[in-house]
Each structure stands twice: as structure tokens, then as C-alpha cells.
Amino acid sequence: FFFFLKLGRSPLNMRCYVALIALFSVASATLYGLDAQVGLVTVDPSTGKSTDIGIPLPAEAQAQNVATLDAAKGIYYFIGFNETNNAISLIGLNVKSGKEEVRVVLPFVPTGFVGIGQALDIDPTNGDVFAVGLQADAQHHIYRVNPSTGALKDVAVCGYINVLGAAHAYDYNDNTFWLQYGLNQSGDVSIEIFGFDSHTGALKHRVAQSTTKILETMSYDPASKSVVGLGYNTVAKTRTLIRLSPEGKLTTIGDIKGYFIESGGIAALDTKQGVAYFELQPTTTNSSTPFNLVGVDIGSGAVVSSPILCDNPALCPWSLEYSDA
């Protein structure tokens, strides 16, 4: 069921109070992303319009939602798969010029689908980047990467099942790196959320998802010191906004009315105004209906903005990150 709700996009296949708050939030937010050509863009949340920054990286393939932003340094990071030499690298782009400033080869092995089982997030306290991926030992490894020196620290090993578009977030107040993976328990496969200590690698939390609380994206909200994300209630068949507490408790904030299909687990959180952005398709529509950039108030789940983002989901941004710089 989880896979049905997510609209995956493979680079390889491609090559063949509310109104006032909404107006202020949309006008204030700065969203960055990567387009289908692996080029840096800005996205206007009030219009859905994308503007190119610099030029694309033609040799790199990307996966959806495997990106993060160091807002303080102005570097947009993603994990790229080089189609010339098959190298998997952490790549950092300058948000002003779009030019590459960081490239660190990661010890990950290619899989059948670019980016599956991978995750990326920033530690804003020191600029380290968390990079997660599959190694030759058939285990997923969590690394701390120093982008300046290229040094890698193997923080933890987690031998779980790949999930396409898996959610992830870093709670830097609690030093918890949250990851979503599949788990096989004697043939019973479930998708769960795991919280690892970002320094020791110890497993702090294991969170089972219920039929009414399936979390599909994760973004850290420093104001509430919790994670918020797009969810789904399989009983009511409704889109929801869900909160994950530092202790690993899932609660429903509210229903997100009027939308159903989401694209690749792509999300960004305006932490100043408390608005989460998702790529969603309206309900009661057909497959050719455009996707909207839907802004959701994280206090209530109310939709506060919804401009059209793209006619074809493959041409929507493949990742989105918010900057308050």
C-alpha cells in the first residue's frame, strides 16, 4: 500500500487566521530544489514558478528527496550517481551561482533504482552532512561527512529493507537521526521509523506505524522540537499531517483536504512561518491532472496555498528545501 501512494520517478526511465497567515508565509519563503535535468532552481511558493540557477550537471543522475540544504553556507547538497563512471557522490551546489563547490565520493554501491535506500540531511550545528546508503556488505550505513575535508565517519549500520522515497529528518536538539525503512520479521514485512543517536549510532527509537498514521515525509520543526510530515489514514482514506515527538510518538495534527497522490516523498518546511510544502495532486481527478505545490499550516493541517507546480510530475522539482537565510 505504501508503494501505491508514492509516485516514483527513475532518472534512468526518464531518459528512455489562515488566509492572512498564508499570504505572509508564501511571500516570505525561499524554496530551492533540483529539476529533472539535475540543475538548481528556486521555486516561488505563491506561483509555483521555477527559476534556473546556473547550469545542470548532465553526467549526474539523481533520486527524489535525497537532498538537503546548508542554509548558513548557502550550499545545496544531493547524492548524485555519475552515469560515466558509476561513482556515487555527495555533491554541493552554491545556491547563488548553481556551481559545484563540493564533491565527496561515498562508499555506496549502485542498486537497480537510483537512490533507493539513500537519505541525506544536514547537521546545522557544525555543517556535517548525514549520508545514508547501501554498501557492498549489503548493509545500510549512516555516515557523518565533513564536506570541507571529505572525511567520513561511519556512525551506524542498519540492515533494513530499501524503501522508495523513504522519509528522513534530523532532530538536532535531541541528536536523533530519523530514518524510515522496511523490516522483515519472519516473513512479516512492515515499514517502520528508526531513530539513531547521531553521535554514537545507538538505536534510540523504533516506531511502528498504524493504519491511521502512516508517515510519508519528515521535516524537523525546531519551534515545536518535533518532526512533522505528510501522512495517510488508510481507514478514513484521507491525507493527514502527522507529528512525530522526540520520544517517537505519532499524533495526527489534522486532515489535508482535497489532495491524495503525492510525488516521491518531496517536502520542505518553512520553519519561520510554520508552513509545510508538498507536491500533491488534487482528489477526484485523473492521472493527467497537474500537481500543485501545496502549503499546509503545521498547526492545523489547513491548506493555505496551492499553485500549480507542473503538468507532468517527472518535470516537477525532484527535491525541495527551505532557506531562511
Short mmCIF file of C-alpha atoms in Angstrom, two decimals:
data_model
loop_
_atom_site.label_atom_id
_atom_site.label_comp_id
_atom_site.label_asym_id
_atom_site.label_seq_id
_atom_site.Cartn_x
_atom_site.Cartn_y
_atom_site.Cartn_z
CA PHE A 1 0.00 0.00 0.00
CA PHE A 2 2.82 2.36 0.86
CA PHE A 3 4.31 1.99 -2.60
CA PHE A 4 0.97 2.59 -4.28
CA LEU A 5 0.63 6.03 -2.76
CA LYS A 6 4.07 7.19 -3.82
CA LEU A 7 4.71 8.27 -7.38
CA GLY A 8 8.28 7.17 -8.12
CA ARG A 9 10.45 8.71 -10.83
CA SER A 10 13.56 6.95 -12.07
CA PRO A 11 16.19 9.04 -13.90
CA LEU A 12 17.02 6.02 -15.98
CA ASN A 13 13.41 5.58 -17.07
CA MET A 14 13.03 9.29 -17.75
CA ARG A 15 15.94 9.32 -20.09
CA CYS A 16 14.17 6.48 -22.25
CA TYR A 17 -6.48 33.28 10.68
CA VAL A 18 -5.49 31.26 7.78
CA ALA A 19 -5.70 33.49 4.71
CA LEU A 20 -3.56 36.22 6.24
CA ILE A 21 -1.01 33.76 7.53
CA ALA A 22 -0.93 32.11 4.11
CA LEU A 23 -0.23 35.36 2.26
CA PHE A 24 2.59 36.31 4.57
CA SER A 25 4.08 32.82 4.62
CA VAL A 26 4.09 32.33 0.87
CA ALA A 27 5.62 35.72 0.25
CA SER A 28 8.38 35.13 2.80
CA ALA A 29 9.51 31.61 1.93
CA THR A 30 12.53 30.77 -0.21
CA LEU A 31 12.45 27.27 -1.69
CA TYR A 32 15.35 25.65 -3.53
CA GLY A 33 15.24 22.42 -5.48
CA LEU A 34 16.71 20.30 -8.25
CA ASP A 35 14.92 19.99 -11.57
CA ALA A 36 14.71 16.92 -13.80
CA GLN A 37 17.96 17.91 -15.56
CA VAL A 38 19.81 17.98 -12.20
CA GLY A 39 20.05 21.74 -12.17
CA LEU A 40 19.48 24.01 -9.19
CA VAL A 41 16.28 26.08 -9.17
CA THR A 42 14.37 28.39 -6.90
CA VAL A 43 10.63 27.83 -6.56
CA ASP A 44 8.17 30.63 -5.81
CA PRO A 45 5.62 29.10 -3.39
CA SER A 46 3.00 31.71 -4.31
CA THR A 47 3.04 30.90 -8.05
CA GLY A 48 4.77 27.51 -8.32
CA LYS A 49 7.17 29.00 -10.87
CA SER A 50 10.72 27.61 -11.02
CA THR A 51 13.73 29.74 -11.93
CA ASP A 52 17.02 28.18 -13.06
CA ILE A 53 20.26 28.91 -11.20
CA GLY A 54 23.38 28.07 -13.17
CA ILE A 55 23.53 25.08 -15.49
CA PRO A 56 22.60 21.39 -14.99
CA LEU A 57 25.03 18.53 -14.34
CA PRO A 58 24.41 16.28 -17.38
CA ALA A 59 26.50 13.33 -16.17
CA GLU A 60 24.69 13.02 -12.84
CA ALA A 61 21.50 11.07 -12.15
CA GLN A 62 19.54 11.85 -9.01
CA ALA A 63 16.80 10.40 -6.88
CA GLN A 64 13.81 12.22 -5.48
CA ASN A 65 14.11 13.68 -1.99
CA VAL A 66 17.77 12.73 -1.46
CA ALA A 67 18.89 16.29 -0.79
CA THR A 68 19.50 18.78 2.00
CA LEU A 69 20.46 22.44 2.39
CA ASP A 70 23.10 24.14 4.50
CA ALA A 71 21.33 27.49 4.68
CA ALA A 72 24.15 29.15 6.63
CA LYS A 73 26.78 28.36 4.00
CA GLY A 74 24.43 28.53 1.03
CA ILE A 75 25.17 25.00 -0.23
CA TYR A 76 22.53 22.65 -1.66
CA TYR A 77 23.61 19.02 -1.28
CA PHE A 78 22.38 15.92 -3.07
CA ILE A 79 23.62 12.40 -3.75
CA GLY A 80 24.50 12.01 -7.41
CA PHE A 81 25.05 8.86 -9.45
CA ASN A 82 27.57 9.53 -12.21
CA GLU A 83 26.49 7.74 -15.37
CA THR A 84 30.01 7.91 -16.80
CA ASN A 85 31.95 6.20 -14.02
CA ASN A 86 29.15 4.89 -11.73
CA ALA A 87 30.52 6.86 -8.79
CA ILE A 88 28.07 7.78 -6.03
CA SER A 89 28.99 11.17 -4.55
CA LEU A 90 27.86 13.86 -2.19
CA ILE A 91 27.62 16.96 -4.38
CA GLY A 92 27.20 20.50 -3.10
CA LEU A 93 25.97 23.38 -5.26
CA ASN A 94 26.28 27.08 -4.47
CA VAL A 95 22.74 28.47 -4.16
CA LYS A 96 23.73 31.79 -5.71
CA SER A 97 25.55 30.50 -8.79
CA GLY A 98 24.42 26.88 -9.06
CA LYS A 99 28.07 25.89 -9.47
CA GLU A 100 29.52 22.76 -7.90
CA GLU A 101 31.58 23.50 -4.79
CA VAL A 102 31.67 20.12 -3.04
CA ARG A 103 32.19 16.57 -4.31
CA VAL A 104 32.90 13.70 -1.94
CA VAL A 105 32.83 10.12 -3.24
CA LEU A 106 30.69 7.94 -0.97
CA PRO A 107 31.32 4.22 -0.30
CA PHE A 108 27.89 3.17 -1.57
CA VAL A 109 27.12 0.61 -4.26
CA PRO A 110 24.64 1.13 -7.14
CA THR A 111 21.25 -0.56 -6.90
CA GLY A 112 18.64 -1.29 -9.52
CA PHE A 113 16.93 2.04 -8.87
CA VAL A 114 18.97 5.22 -8.43
CA GLY A 115 18.85 6.48 -4.86
CA ILE A 116 16.72 3.74 -3.34
CA GLY A 117 17.62 3.22 0.31
CA GLN A 118 19.56 6.50 0.44
CA ALA A 119 18.98 9.54 2.66
CA LEU A 120 20.65 12.90 3.23
CA ASP A 121 20.36 15.56 5.90
CA ILE A 122 22.32 18.43 7.42
CA ASP A 123 23.59 18.97 10.96
CA PRO A 124 23.17 22.75 11.20
CA THR A 125 25.26 22.93 14.36
CA ASN A 126 28.53 22.17 12.53
CA GLY A 127 27.78 21.76 8.81
CA ASP A 128 28.29 17.98 8.76
CA VAL A 129 26.11 16.07 6.30
CA PHE A 130 24.47 12.75 7.15
CA ALA A 131 24.64 10.40 4.17
CA VAL A 132 22.94 7.01 4.21
CA GLY A 133 23.26 4.27 1.63
CA LEU A 134 23.86 0.63 0.82
CA GLN A 135 27.43 -0.73 0.90
CA ALA A 136 28.95 -3.89 -0.55
CA ASP A 137 28.27 -5.71 2.75
CA ALA A 138 24.54 -5.46 1.92
CA GLN A 139 24.02 -3.20 4.93
CA HIS A 140 22.91 0.43 5.06
CA HIS A 141 25.47 2.71 6.69
CA ILE A 142 24.92 6.13 8.24
CA TYR A 143 27.90 8.43 7.69
CA ARG A 144 28.80 11.85 9.01
CA VAL A 145 30.53 13.64 6.17
CA ASN A 146 32.69 16.72 6.59
CA PRO A 147 32.14 18.50 3.25
CA SER A 148 35.22 20.69 3.71
CA THR A 149 37.72 17.87 4.23
CA GLY A 150 35.88 14.90 2.75
CA ALA A 151 36.31 12.96 5.99
CA LEU A 152 33.73 10.23 6.62
CA LYS A 153 32.72 8.81 10.00
CA ASP A 154 30.74 5.56 9.98
CA VAL A 155 28.10 6.29 12.64
CA ALA A 156 25.82 3.26 12.41
CA VAL A 157 24.94 0.18 10.42
CA CYS A 158 21.28 -0.65 9.79
CA GLY A 159 20.41 -3.74 7.83
CA TYR A 160 16.90 -2.86 6.82
CA ILE A 161 14.93 -3.14 3.59
CA ASN A 162 15.09 -0.36 0.99
CA VAL A 163 12.06 1.92 0.72
CA LEU A 164 11.47 4.09 -2.35
CA GLY A 165 11.19 7.74 -1.33
CA ALA A 166 11.79 6.89 2.32
CA ALA A 167 11.36 9.73 4.79
CA HIS A 168 14.16 11.08 6.98
CA ALA A 169 14.88 14.05 9.26
CA TYR A 170 17.48 15.23 11.78
CA ASP A 171 16.41 16.44 15.24
CA TYR A 172 19.49 18.43 16.24
CA ASN A 173 18.07 19.34 19.64
CA ASP A 174 17.77 15.68 20.63
CA ASN A 175 20.65 14.42 18.43
CA THR A 176 18.33 11.95 16.73
CA PHE A 177 18.57 10.99 13.07
CA TRP A 178 15.19 9.60 11.95
CA LEU A 179 15.02 7.11 9.07
CA GLN A 180 12.22 5.11 7.50
CA TYR A 181 12.98 1.55 6.37
CA GLY A 182 11.29 -1.75 5.80
CA LEU A 183 11.64 -4.54 8.35
CA ASN A 184 11.26 -8.27 7.74
CA GLN A 185 10.22 -10.18 10.84
CA SER A 186 9.90 -13.85 9.94
CA GLY A 187 8.28 -13.00 6.63
CA ASP A 188 6.08 -10.25 8.03
CA VAL A 189 7.27 -7.08 6.28
CA SER A 190 6.42 -3.69 7.75
CA ILE A 191 7.63 -0.12 7.22
CA GLU A 192 8.83 1.45 10.45
CA ILE A 193 10.64 4.55 11.65
CA PHE A 194 14.00 4.29 13.40
CA GLY A 195 15.72 6.95 15.47
CA PHE A 196 19.53 6.72 15.78
CA ASP A 197 21.82 8.70 18.05
CA SER A 198 23.68 10.98 15.66
CA HIS A 199 26.98 10.63 17.52
CA THR A 200 27.10 7.08 18.91
CA GLY A 201 24.89 5.39 16.32
CA ALA A 202 22.82 3.70 19.05
CA LEU A 203 19.24 2.85 18.13
CA LYS A 204 17.13 5.07 20.40
CA HIS A 205 13.65 4.55 18.97
CA ARG A 206 11.75 2.11 16.81
CA VAL A 207 8.31 3.37 15.84
CA ALA A 208 5.62 1.14 14.38
CA GLN A 209 3.12 2.88 12.11
CA SER A 210 -0.59 2.18 12.47
CA THR A 211 -3.22 2.03 9.75
CA THR A 212 -4.37 5.54 10.71
CA LYS A 213 -0.90 7.05 11.00
CA ILE A 214 1.37 6.29 8.05
CA LEU A 215 4.10 8.91 7.80
CA GLU A 216 5.44 9.53 4.28
CA THR A 217 7.64 12.63 4.67
CA MET A 218 9.61 14.06 7.58
CA SER A 219 10.82 17.60 8.28
CA TYR A 220 12.21 18.86 11.56
CA ASP A 221 10.39 21.76 13.20
CA PRO A 222 12.68 23.50 15.73
CA ALA A 223 9.81 25.57 17.17
CA SER A 224 7.96 22.50 18.46
CA LYS A 225 11.13 20.37 18.68
CA SER A 226 9.35 17.64 16.75
CA VAL A 227 9.12 16.19 13.25
CA VAL A 228 6.13 16.91 11.02
CA GLY A 229 5.20 15.26 7.77
CA LEU A 230 2.61 14.18 5.26
CA GLY A 231 0.62 11.19 6.38
CA TYR A 232 -2.14 8.87 5.31
CA ASN A 233 -5.07 7.33 7.15
CA THR A 234 -5.86 4.03 5.43
CA VAL A 235 -9.12 3.62 7.38
CA ALA A 236 -10.64 7.01 6.54
CA LYS A 237 -8.70 7.18 3.24
CA THR A 238 -7.63 10.74 3.96
CA ARG A 239 -4.39 12.67 3.67
CA THR A 240 -3.19 13.89 7.04
CA LEU A 241 -0.50 15.96 8.69
CA ILE A 242 1.36 13.97 11.36
CA ARG A 243 3.71 14.91 14.18
CA LEU A 244 6.50 12.66 15.48
CA SER A 245 7.61 13.55 19.00
CA PRO A 246 11.23 13.23 20.25
CA GLU A 247 10.05 10.17 22.18
CA GLY A 248 8.75 8.52 19.00
CA LYS A 249 5.01 9.11 19.42
CA LEU A 250 2.90 9.70 16.31
CA THR A 251 -0.10 12.05 16.52
CA THR A 252 -2.41 13.39 13.83
CA ILE A 253 -2.46 17.19 13.58
CA GLY A 254 -5.32 17.35 11.08
CA ASP A 255 -6.67 16.29 7.71
CA ILE A 256 -5.28 17.79 4.48
CA LYS A 257 -8.45 18.10 2.48
CA GLY A 258 -8.69 17.95 -1.29
CA TYR A 259 -5.48 16.05 -2.11
CA PHE A 260 -4.45 12.41 -2.42
CA ILE A 261 -1.50 11.35 -4.62
CA GLU A 262 1.91 12.68 -3.53
CA SER A 263 5.07 12.75 -5.57
CA GLY A 264 8.11 10.91 -4.25
CA GLY A 265 8.05 11.99 -0.62
CA ILE A 266 9.19 15.51 -1.56
CA ALA A 267 8.62 18.07 1.20
CA ALA A 268 10.01 21.31 2.58
CA LEU A 269 9.21 23.16 5.80
CA ASP A 270 9.16 26.94 6.19
CA THR A 271 10.28 26.94 9.81
CA LYS A 272 9.67 30.66 10.30
CA GLN A 273 6.02 30.69 9.26
CA GLY A 274 5.16 27.09 10.09
CA VAL A 275 4.11 26.06 6.59
CA ALA A 276 4.98 22.68 5.08
CA TYR A 277 5.11 22.30 1.30
CA PHE A 278 4.25 19.10 -0.57
CA GLU A 279 3.88 18.09 -4.23
CA LEU A 280 0.28 16.82 -4.37
CA GLN A 281 -2.38 16.03 -6.93
CA PRO A 282 -5.98 17.06 -6.23
CA THR A 283 -8.51 14.33 -5.49
CA THR A 284 -11.30 13.30 -7.89
CA THR A 285 -9.03 13.90 -10.87
CA ASN A 286 -7.31 11.78 -13.48
CA SER A 287 -3.64 10.93 -13.99
CA SER A 288 -3.08 13.89 -16.31
CA THR A 289 -4.14 16.46 -13.71
CA PRO A 290 -1.26 18.80 -12.79
CA PHE A 291 0.49 18.58 -9.44
CA ASN A 292 0.24 21.52 -7.05
CA LEU A 293 2.75 22.93 -4.60
CA VAL A 294 0.52 22.68 -1.55
CA GLY A 295 1.31 24.79 1.50
CA VAL A 296 -0.07 23.38 4.75
CA ASP A 297 -0.25 25.11 8.13
CA ILE A 298 1.56 22.75 10.51
CA GLY A 299 -0.57 23.81 13.44
CA SER A 300 -3.85 22.66 11.92
CA GLY A 301 -3.30 20.82 8.63
CA ALA A 302 -5.24 23.51 6.75
CA VAL A 303 -4.22 24.19 3.15
CA VAL A 304 -3.03 27.80 2.87
CA SER A 305 -1.74 27.86 -0.73
CA SER A 306 -1.84 25.57 -3.76
CA PRO A 307 -0.45 26.96 -7.04
CA ILE A 308 0.08 24.58 -9.95
CA LEU A 309 3.66 23.31 -9.92
CA CYS A 310 3.85 21.15 -13.07
CA ASP A 311 1.71 19.35 -15.62
CA ASN A 312 3.96 16.29 -15.63
CA PRO A 313 5.23 15.05 -12.23
CA ALA A 314 8.50 13.97 -13.84
CA LEU A 315 9.12 17.66 -14.56
CA CYS A 316 8.36 18.80 -11.03
CA PRO A 317 11.34 19.52 -8.75
CA TRP A 318 12.92 16.28 -7.61
CA SER A 319 13.69 17.73 -4.18
CA LEU A 320 12.76 20.85 -2.22
CA GLU A 321 14.46 22.59 0.69
CA TYR A 322 13.60 25.76 2.60
CA SER A 323 16.07 28.53 3.38
CA ASP A 324 15.62 31.31 5.92
CA ALA A 325 18.95 32.92 5.01
#
